[in-house]
């Protein structure tokens, strides 16, 4: 039985090598400094005061570093969870900042509880059911909504809504409230951010070495933020009508008992908390598993669920909002030399220092700068490359992408994700309902059997061999039955029908009933049905059922055995 120390102290810390300490410290400091503007912006995106972005980067990050599955993943406020928080809590926007903050922490607690429970139930496999098309379409649609939602900070126009139509309608309605100076500040910052992010080759690399150019690109948002604060103070932007952050609470996030909602409130938030848990897990596990493969480490999806869940639960008690793993901050963490989760603990110390020593310096910062930062960063999440690739390689995945993308823009995040998932599952069912059933023949001089339409093969006048390339279940049994019947009509002289089951991994009750019925139909036509290459787990299911006990032919270990036993050796074609 493991000792208490073994259970409480993570393996990475028990096995820590001091040689990794310098690079971990450097990586932690770099990530902490660079993600301050991003954290502030994501809090604003979630509808919270900017300081809550720093709160969300302290306790949850420390808990994940201690318990999470990845040695290098950097978790914290993320774009998608932030906008889903804003969307879920939109009805509370007019009930005061205090109530809104409590509801955001409650949402983190609910989402974390769902993730933790899923981890205990070993549901890590669920990420396999979110197709690439759905996840890319959802994130791309959310990115467009995030981009548009930030226009209120760049223009001063109080736009709001859950979907594209709502945002555009409110923008048109309140267009007269456009603030020219705010627009000038925001557009200038946005242009500079885009140039920095997407024009690094000629902005930085034209006069700096590759390594210096990389750091110049990463430090630029922080430099711009500092310049904006200096200009805001010297030019008195706040008195000119430019919205600024204002007073920032001093000190660390305090322990707060979670708000206890009534039943209706909890019921309204539960679907959103579930969808956020799903999205947070998929995005975080994608990043963590990618870096685990790159580093030759083992990724445990269930441990990821547990670690991410406990991080959000802890955040719910310390004024956080839902957090997830982020690709950009993880990439910075790895590139800066992080070896273990100690780097994330150093990042937490940087955030604490920022709150204690420098929080007051953020007061003059214009919201337009934070909006521009988010807008420039979010462009990269609009993944049209995946849509283009899917359109040429897998149209059904492309349809799922379009469904999720369009659903998010028109109906909002939650409904859009559900639409994408439904289309994806419908596509999966549609594909499974049309299984490939091939008529095969023998490659001359070998024991291999291939599709007669693709290869030059030998066939036998009295044998009809069909390979079923799909498991048999209620959704495709009728289609398989139809394929077999059509083939027997196409080759009426064949009186031995062999079904090759090498690709069949399961046969449900409907599939079994179809095979029983097919056997009887063929028997009525003086034809025998035989099986070859039935896998062990499948045979375990059907061995003592009429599928086998009433079979007119035999079950052969291999197709070659069936052919040797049943073919007319004197008449081939």
GROMACS .gro file of N, CA and C in nm, residues 255-382:
model
  384
  255UNK      N    1  -1.023   3.318  -0.020
  255UNK     CA    2  -1.110   3.200  -0.015
  255UNK      C    3  -1.254   3.246  -0.002
  256UNK      N    4  -1.338   3.196  -0.092
  256UNK     CA    5  -1.478   3.237  -0.093
  256UNK      C    6  -1.567   3.115  -0.101
  257UNK      N    7  -1.663   3.108  -0.012
  257UNK     CA    8  -1.758   2.997  -0.017
  257UNK      C    9  -1.841   3.008  -0.144
  258UNK      N   10  -1.850   2.902  -0.222
  258UNK     CA   11  -1.925   2.910  -0.348
  258UNK      C   12  -2.070   2.950  -0.328
  259UNK      N   13  -2.120   3.024  -0.424
  259UNK     CA   14  -2.260   3.064  -0.423
  259UNK      C   15  -2.347   2.940  -0.443
  260UNK      N   16  -2.450   2.928  -0.361
  260UNK     CA   17  -2.541   2.815  -0.373
  260UNK      C   18  -2.667   2.859  -0.448
  261UNK      N   19  -2.681   2.817  -0.573
  261UNK     CA   20  -2.795   2.862  -0.653
  261UNK      C   21  -2.920   2.783  -0.617
  262UNK      N   22  -3.034   2.837  -0.658
  262UNK     CA   23  -3.155   2.757  -0.643
  262UNK      C   24  -3.159   2.652  -0.754
  263UNK      N   25  -3.254   2.564  -0.748
  263UNK     CA   26  -3.257   2.449  -0.839
  263UNK      C   27  -3.264   2.493  -0.985
  264UNK      N   28  -3.347   2.593  -1.014
  264UNK     CA   29  -3.363   2.637  -1.153
  264UNK      C   30  -3.234   2.696  -1.208
  265UNK      N   31  -3.162   2.776  -1.127
  265UNK     CA   32  -3.035   2.833  -1.172
  265UNK      C   33  -2.934   2.723  -1.202
  266UNK      N   34  -2.924   2.627  -1.111
  266UNK     CA   35  -2.829   2.517  -1.131
  266UNK      C   36  -2.865   2.438  -1.257
  267UNK      N   37  -2.993   2.415  -1.277
  267UNK     CA   38  -3.037   2.339  -1.394
  267UNK      C   39  -3.006   2.414  -1.523
  268UNK      N   40  -3.019   2.546  -1.520
  268UNK     CA   41  -2.989   2.626  -1.639
  268UNK      C   42  -2.840   2.626  -1.672
  269UNK      N   43  -2.756   2.624  -1.568
  269UNK     CA   44  -2.612   2.627  -1.590
  269UNK      C   45  -2.552   2.491  -1.623
  270UNK      N   46  -2.621   2.384  -1.584
  270UNK     CA   47  -2.563   2.251  -1.597
  270UNK      C   48  -2.527   2.213  -1.741
  271UNK      N   49  -2.617   2.235  -1.840
  271UNK     CA   50  -2.577   2.200  -1.978
  271UNK      C   51  -2.453   2.274  -2.025
  272UNK      N   52  -2.446   2.405  -1.992
  272UNK     CA   53  -2.328   2.482  -2.032
  272UNK      C   54  -2.203   2.430  -1.962
  273UNK      N   55  -2.215   2.400  -1.832
  273UNK     CA   56  -2.100   2.346  -1.758
  273UNK      C   57  -2.054   2.215  -1.820
  274UNK      N   58  -2.149   2.131  -1.863
  274UNK     CA   59  -2.113   2.004  -1.926
  274UNK      C   60  -2.042   2.024  -2.059
  275UNK      N   61  -2.093   2.115  -2.141
  275UNK     CA   62  -2.030   2.141  -2.271
  275UNK      C   63  -1.893   2.206  -2.253
  276UNK      N   64  -1.882   2.296  -2.154
  276UNK     CA   65  -1.752   2.357  -2.127
  276UNK      C   66  -1.651   2.253  -2.079
  277UNK      N   67  -1.699   2.160  -1.997
  277UNK     CA   68  -1.610   2.053  -1.951
  277UNK      C   69  -1.560   1.970  -2.069
  278UNK      N   70  -1.650   1.942  -2.162
  278UNK     CA   71  -1.613   1.864  -2.279
  278UNK      C   72  -1.510   1.938  -2.363
  279UNK      N   73  -1.536   2.066  -2.392
  279UNK     CA   74  -1.445   2.144  -2.474
  279UNK      C   75  -1.311   2.164  -2.404
  280UNK      N   76  -1.315   2.194  -2.274
  280UNK     CA   77  -1.190   2.214  -2.199
  280UNK      C   78  -1.107   2.087  -2.200
  281UNK      N   79  -1.173   1.972  -2.181
  281UNK     CA   80  -1.099   1.845  -2.180
  281UNK      C   81  -1.040   1.814  -2.317
  282UNK      N   82  -1.119   1.834  -2.422
  282UNK     CA   83  -1.070   1.803  -2.557
  282UNK      C   84  -0.951   1.892  -2.592
  283UNK      N   85  -0.962   2.022  -2.566
  283UNK     CA   86  -0.852   2.112  -2.601
  283UNK      C   87  -0.729   2.085  -2.515
  284UNK      N   88  -0.750   2.065  -2.384
  284UNK     CA   89  -0.637   2.042  -2.294
  284UNK      C   90  -0.568   1.909  -2.323
  285UNK      N   91  -0.648   1.804  -2.343
  285UNK     CA   92  -0.589   1.673  -2.369
  285UNK      C   93  -0.519   1.669  -2.503
  286UNK      N   94  -0.569   1.747  -2.600
  286UNK     CA   95  -0.502   1.752  -2.730
  286UNK      C   96  -0.362   1.810  -2.716
  287UNK      N   97  -0.352   1.919  -2.640
  287UNK     CA   98  -0.221   1.981  -2.619
  287UNK      C   99  -0.131   1.888  -2.537
  288UNK      N  100  -0.185   1.836  -2.427
  288UNK     CA  101  -0.104   1.752  -2.338
  288UNK      C  102  -0.056   1.625  -2.408
  289UNK      N  103  -0.145   1.560  -2.483
  289UNK     CA  104  -0.107   1.436  -2.550
  289UNK      C  105  -0.005   1.461  -2.661
  290UNK      N  106  -0.018   1.575  -2.729
  290UNK     CA  107   0.077   1.610  -2.836
  290UNK      C  108   0.218   1.624  -2.778
  291UNK      N  109   0.230   1.698  -2.670
  291UNK     CA  110   0.363   1.718  -2.611
  291UNK      C  111   0.414   1.592  -2.542
  292UNK      N  112   0.322   1.509  -2.491
  292UNK     CA  113   0.365   1.382  -2.432
  292UNK      C  114   0.430   1.294  -2.539
  293UNK      N  115   0.368   1.289  -2.657
  293UNK     CA  116   0.427   1.209  -2.767
  293UNK      C  117   0.562   1.266  -2.807
  294UNK      N  118   0.571   1.397  -2.817
  294UNK     CA  119   0.697   1.460  -2.858
  294UNK      C  120   0.809   1.433  -2.758
  295UNK      N  121   0.774   1.422  -2.631
  295UNK     CA  122   0.873   1.404  -2.525
  295UNK      C  123   0.890   1.258  -2.484
  296UNK      N  124   0.818   1.168  -2.552
  296UNK     CA  125   0.830   1.026  -2.521
  296UNK      C  126   0.771   0.989  -2.387
  297UNK      N  127   0.666   1.063  -2.343
  297UNK     CA  128   0.603   1.038  -2.215
  297UNK      C  129   0.466   0.973  -2.234
  298UNK      N  130   0.412   0.919  -2.127
  298UNK     CA  131   0.282   0.853  -2.131
  298UNK      C  132   0.174   0.955  -2.095
  299UNK      N  133   0.069   0.962  -2.177
  299UNK     CA  134  -0.042   1.052  -2.148
  299UNK      C  135  -0.159   0.971  -2.094
  300UNK      N  136  -0.210   1.012  -1.980
  300UNK     CA  137  -0.322   0.944  -1.914
  300UNK      C  138  -0.444   1.036  -1.921
  301UNK      N  139  -0.539   1.004  -2.008
  301UNK     CA  140  -0.656   1.090  -2.028
  301UNK      C  141  -0.740   1.101  -1.902
  302UNK      N  142  -0.751   0.993  -1.825
  302UNK     CA  143  -0.831   0.998  -1.703
  302UNK      C  144  -0.765   1.084  -1.595
  303UNK      N  145  -0.634   1.079  -1.590
  303UNK     CA  146  -0.562   1.167  -1.497
  303UNK      C  147  -0.576   1.313  -1.539
  304UNK      N  148  -0.580   1.337  -1.669
  304UNK     CA  149  -0.601   1.473  -1.719
  304UNK      C  150  -0.738   1.524  -1.676
  305UNK      N  151  -0.839   1.439  -1.687
  305UNK     CA  152  -0.972   1.477  -1.641
  305UNK      C  153  -0.971   1.513  -1.493
  306UNK      N  154  -0.906   1.428  -1.413
  306UNK     CA  155  -0.903   1.452  -1.269
  306UNK      C  156  -0.826   1.579  -1.235
  307UNK      N  157  -0.708   1.596  -1.293
  307UNK     CA  158  -0.627   1.714  -1.264
  307UNK      C  159  -0.694   1.843  -1.306
  308UNK      N  160  -0.750   1.844  -1.428
  308UNK     CA  161  -0.818   1.964  -1.477
  308UNK      C  162  -0.944   1.990  -1.395
  309UNK      N  163  -1.012   1.883  -1.354
  309UNK     CA  164  -1.131   1.899  -1.272
  309UNK      C  165  -1.100   1.959  -1.136
  310UNK      N  166  -0.999   1.906  -1.068
  310UNK     CA  167  -0.963   1.957  -0.936
  310UNK      C  168  -0.911   2.100  -0.945
  311UNK      N  169  -0.842   2.134  -1.055
  311UNK     CA  170  -0.794   2.271  -1.074
  311UNK      C  171  -0.911   2.368  -1.080
  312UNK      N  172  -1.016   2.332  -1.153
  312UNK     CA  173  -1.132   2.419  -1.164
  312UNK      C  174  -1.214   2.421  -1.035
  313UNK      N  175  -1.221   2.308  -0.966
  313UNK     CA  176  -1.291   2.305  -0.837
  313UNK      C  177  -1.222   2.399  -0.739
  314UNK      N  178  -1.089   2.391  -0.732
  314UNK     CA  179  -1.014   2.480  -0.642
  314UNK      C  180  -1.035   2.625  -0.683
  315UNK      N  181  -1.035   2.651  -0.816
  315UNK     CA  182  -1.057   2.787  -0.863
  315UNK      C  183  -1.193   2.841  -0.822
  316UNK      N  184  -1.293   2.752  -0.814
  316UNK     CA  185  -1.426   2.794  -0.773
  316UNK      C  186  -1.429   2.849  -0.631
  317UNK      N  187  -1.330   2.811  -0.548
  317UNK     CA  188  -1.323   2.860  -0.410
  317UNK      C  189  -1.231   2.982  -0.398
  318UNK      N  190  -1.161   3.018  -0.507
  318UNK     CA  191  -1.065   3.129  -0.501
  318UNK      C  192  -1.086   3.229  -0.615
  319UNK      N  193  -1.211   3.264  -0.640
  319UNK     CA  194  -1.248   3.374  -0.729
  319UNK      C  195  -1.197   3.356  -0.872
  320UNK      N  196  -1.194   3.233  -0.919
  320UNK     CA  197  -1.152   3.205  -1.056
  320UNK      C  198  -1.274   3.187  -1.144
  321UNK      N  199  -1.251   3.182  -1.273
  321UNK     CA  200  -1.352   3.138  -1.368
  321UNK      C  201  -1.295   3.018  -1.442
  322UNK      N  202  -1.372   2.945  -1.523
  322UNK     CA  203  -1.322   2.821  -1.582
  322UNK      C  204  -1.192   2.838  -1.660
  323UNK      N  205  -1.100   2.745  -1.640
  323UNK     CA  206  -0.969   2.749  -1.707
  323UNK      C  207  -0.949   2.619  -1.785
  324UNK      N  208  -0.853   2.622  -1.876
  324UNK     CA  209  -0.819   2.504  -1.957
  324UNK      C  210  -0.675   2.515  -2.002
  325UNK      N  211  -0.627   2.411  -2.066
  325UNK     CA  212  -0.493   2.416  -2.123
  325UNK      C  213  -0.491   2.500  -2.249
  326UNK      N  214  -0.382   2.570  -2.272
  326UNK     CA  215  -0.371   2.655  -2.390
  326UNK      C  216  -0.249   2.620  -2.473
  327UNK      N  217  -0.268   2.613  -2.605
  327UNK     CA  218  -0.156   2.574  -2.690
  327UNK      C  219  -0.047   2.681  -2.692
  328UNK      N  220  -0.086   2.809  -2.699
  328UNK     CA  221   0.014   2.915  -2.712
  328UNK      C  222   0.100   2.926  -2.587
  329UNK      N  223   0.037   2.925  -2.468
  329UNK     CA  224   0.116   2.938  -2.347
  329UNK      C  225   0.198   2.812  -2.319
  330UNK      N  226   0.145   2.695  -2.362
  330UNK     CA  227   0.223   2.571  -2.347
  330UNK      C  228   0.344   2.574  -2.440
  331UNK      N  229   0.323   2.624  -2.563
  331UNK     CA  230   0.435   2.634  -2.657
  331UNK      C  231   0.544   2.726  -2.602
  332UNK      N  232   0.504   2.837  -2.543
  332UNK     CA  233   0.603   2.928  -2.482
  332UNK      C  234   0.674   2.858  -2.367
  333UNK      N  235   0.599   2.785  -2.288
  333UNK     CA  236   0.656   2.712  -2.174
  333UNK      C  237   0.763   2.613  -2.219
  334UNK      N  238   0.730   2.536  -2.322
  334UNK     CA  239   0.824   2.435  -2.373
  334UNK      C  240   0.944   2.502  -2.439
  335UNK      N  241   0.918   2.603  -2.523
  335UNK     CA  242   1.028   2.671  -2.592
  335UNK      C  243   1.123   2.741  -2.495
  336UNK      N  244   1.069   2.779  -2.380
  336UNK     CA  245   1.153   2.848  -2.280
  336UNK      C  246   1.234   2.752  -2.196
  337UNK      N  247   1.212   2.621  -2.217
  337UNK     CA  248   1.295   2.521  -2.150
  337UNK      C  249   1.231   2.446  -2.037
  338UNK      N  250   1.098   2.456  -2.019
  338UNK     CA  251   1.032   2.386  -1.909
  338UNK      C  252   1.053   2.235  -1.919
  339UNK      N  253   1.084   2.175  -1.807
  339UNK     CA  254   1.103   2.029  -1.800
  339UNK      C  255   0.997   1.961  -1.714
  340UNK      N  256   0.951   2.033  -1.613
  340UNK     CA  257   0.856   1.975  -1.517
  340UNK      C  258   0.749   2.079  -1.481
  341UNK      N  259   0.645   2.037  -1.406
  341UNK     CA  260   0.542   2.132  -1.362
  341UNK      C  261   0.593   2.240  -1.268
  342UNK      N  262   0.718   2.230  -1.222
  342UNK     CA  263   0.773   2.336  -1.138
  342UNK      C  264   0.768   2.470  -1.212
  343UNK      N  265   0.782   2.466  -1.344
  343UNK     CA  266   0.776   2.589  -1.423
  343UNK      C  267   0.641   2.660  -1.403
  344UNK      N  268   0.533   2.583  -1.396
  344UNK     CA  269   0.401   2.643  -1.374
  344UNK      C  270   0.390   2.702  -1.234
  345UNK      N  271   0.453   2.638  -1.134
  345UNK     CA  272   0.452   2.693  -1.000
  345UNK      C  273   0.528   2.824  -0.994
  346UNK      N  274   0.634   2.836  -1.073
  346UNK     CA  275   0.707   2.964  -1.080
  346UNK      C  276   0.619   3.070  -1.147
  347UNK      N  277   0.543   3.029  -1.249
  347UNK     CA  278   0.449   3.121  -1.314
  347UNK      C  279   0.348   3.174  -1.213
  348UNK      N  280   0.302   3.088  -1.123
  348UNK     CA  281   0.208   3.131  -1.019
  348UNK      C  282   0.273   3.238  -0.931
  349UNK      N  283   0.399   3.222  -0.897
  349UNK     CA  284   0.469   3.321  -0.815
  349UNK      C  285   0.479   3.454  -0.888
  350UNK      N  286   0.499   3.449  -1.019
  350UNK     CA  287   0.504   3.573  -1.099
  350UNK      C  288   0.370   3.645  -1.094
  351UNK      N  289   0.262   3.568  -1.105
  351UNK     CA  290   0.128   3.628  -1.099
  351UNK      C  291   0.102   3.690  -0.961
  352UNK      N  292   0.146   3.622  -0.858
  352UNK     CA  293   0.130   3.676  -0.722
  352UNK      C  294   0.207   3.806  -0.708
  353UNK      N  295   0.330   3.809  -0.759
  353UNK     CA  296   0.411   3.931  -0.753
  353UNK      C  297   0.345   4.044  -0.830
  354UNK      N  298   0.286   4.010  -0.946
  354UNK     CA  299   0.218   4.112  -1.026
  354UNK      C  300   0.100   4.172  -0.950
  355UNK      N  301   0.027   4.089  -0.878
  355UNK     CA  302  -0.089   4.138  -0.802
  355UNK      C  303  -0.046   4.224  -0.683
  356UNK      N  304   0.057   4.179  -0.613
  356UNK     CA  305   0.097   4.248  -0.491
  356UNK      C  306   0.173   4.377  -0.520
  357UNK      N  307   0.266   4.369  -0.615
  357UNK     CA  308   0.357   4.482  -0.635
  357UNK      C  309   0.319   4.575  -0.750
  358UNK      N  310   0.249   4.519  -0.853
  358UNK     CA  311   0.229   4.600  -0.973
  358UNK      C  312   0.083   4.620  -1.011
  359UNK      N  313  -0.009   4.567  -0.929
  359UNK     CA  314  -0.151   4.576  -0.964
  359UNK      C  315  -0.197   4.718  -0.986
  360UNK      N  316  -0.150   4.810  -0.901
  360UNK     CA  317  -0.195   4.949  -0.912
  360UNK      C  318  -0.152   5.014  -1.044
  361UNK      N  319  -0.045   4.962  -1.105
  361UNK     CA  320   0.005   5.020  -1.229
  361UNK      C  321  -0.086   4.990  -1.348
  362UNK      N  322  -0.177   4.893  -1.333
  362UNK     CA  323  -0.265   4.857  -1.444
  362UNK      C  324  -0.385   4.950  -1.457
  363UNK      N  325  -0.411   5.032  -1.357
  363UNK     CA  326  -0.531   5.116  -1.356
  363UNK      C  327  -0.548   5.202  -1.481
  364UNK      N  328  -0.443   5.266  -1.535
  364UNK     CA  329  -0.463   5.353  -1.652
  364UNK      C  330  -0.475   5.278  -1.786
  365UNK      N  331  -0.463   5.146  -1.784
  365UNK     CA  332  -0.461   5.069  -1.910
  365UNK      C  333  -0.597   5.075  -1.979
  366UNK      N  334  -0.603   5.119  -2.105
  366UNK     CA  335  -0.731   5.123  -2.178
  366UNK      C  336  -0.782   4.982  -2.210
  367UNK      N  337  -0.911   4.963  -2.200
  367UNK     CA  338  -0.971   4.836  -2.239
  367UNK      C  339  -0.946   4.808  -2.387
  368UNK      N  340  -0.930   4.913  -2.466
  368UNK     CA  341  -0.908   4.897  -2.610
  368UNK      C  342  -0.782   4.815  -2.638
  369UNK      N  343  -0.681   4.830  -2.552
  369UNK     CA  344  -0.556   4.754  -2.570
  369UNK      C  345  -0.582   4.606  -2.545
  370UNK      N  346  -0.658   4.576  -2.440
  370UNK     CA  347  -0.689   4.436  -2.412
  370UNK      C  348  -0.773   4.376  -2.524
  371UNK      N  349  -0.871   4.452  -2.573
  371UNK     CA  350  -0.953   4.403  -2.684
  371UNK      C  351  -0.870   4.375  -2.808
  372UNK      N  352  -0.777   4.466  -2.839
  372UNK     CA  353  -0.690   4.447  -2.956
  372UNK      C  354  -0.601   4.325  -2.938
  373UNK      N  355  -0.554   4.303  -2.816
  373UNK     CA  356  -0.469   4.186  -2.788
  373UNK      C  357  -0.544   4.056  -2.815
  374UNK      N  358  -0.669   4.049  -2.766
  374UNK     CA  359  -0.748   3.929  -2.786
  374UNK      C  360  -0.782   3.911  -2.934
  375UNK      N  361  -0.820   4.017  -3.002
  375UNK     CA  362  -0.858   4.007  -3.143
  375UNK      C  363  -0.742   3.959  -3.230
  376UNK      N  364  -0.623   4.011  -3.203
  376UNK     CA  365  -0.506   3.969  -3.282
  376UNK      C  366  -0.472   3.824  -3.254
  377UNK      N  367  -0.485   3.783  -3.127
  377UNK     CA  368  -0.451   3.644  -3.092
  377UNK      C  369  -0.553   3.546  -3.146
  378UNK      N  370  -0.680   3.588  -3.154
  378UNK     CA  371  -0.788   3.495  -3.187
  378UNK      C  372  -0.795   3.464  -3.335
  379UNK      N  373  -0.735   3.547  -3.418
  379UNK     CA  374  -0.741   3.522  -3.563
  379UNK      C  375  -0.684   3.385  -3.596
  380UNK      N  376  -0.578   3.346  -3.526
  380UNK     CA  377  -0.514   3.217  -3.554
  380UNK      C  378  -0.600   3.097  -3.522
  381UNK      N  379  -0.710   3.116  -3.447
  381UNK     CA  380  -0.797   3.004  -3.414
  381UNK      C  381  -0.902   2.978  -3.522
  382UNK      N  382  -0.914   3.068  -3.618
  382UNK     CA  383  -1.010   3.047  -3.728
  382UNK      C  384  -0.944   2.953  -3.828
   0.00000   0.00000   0.00000
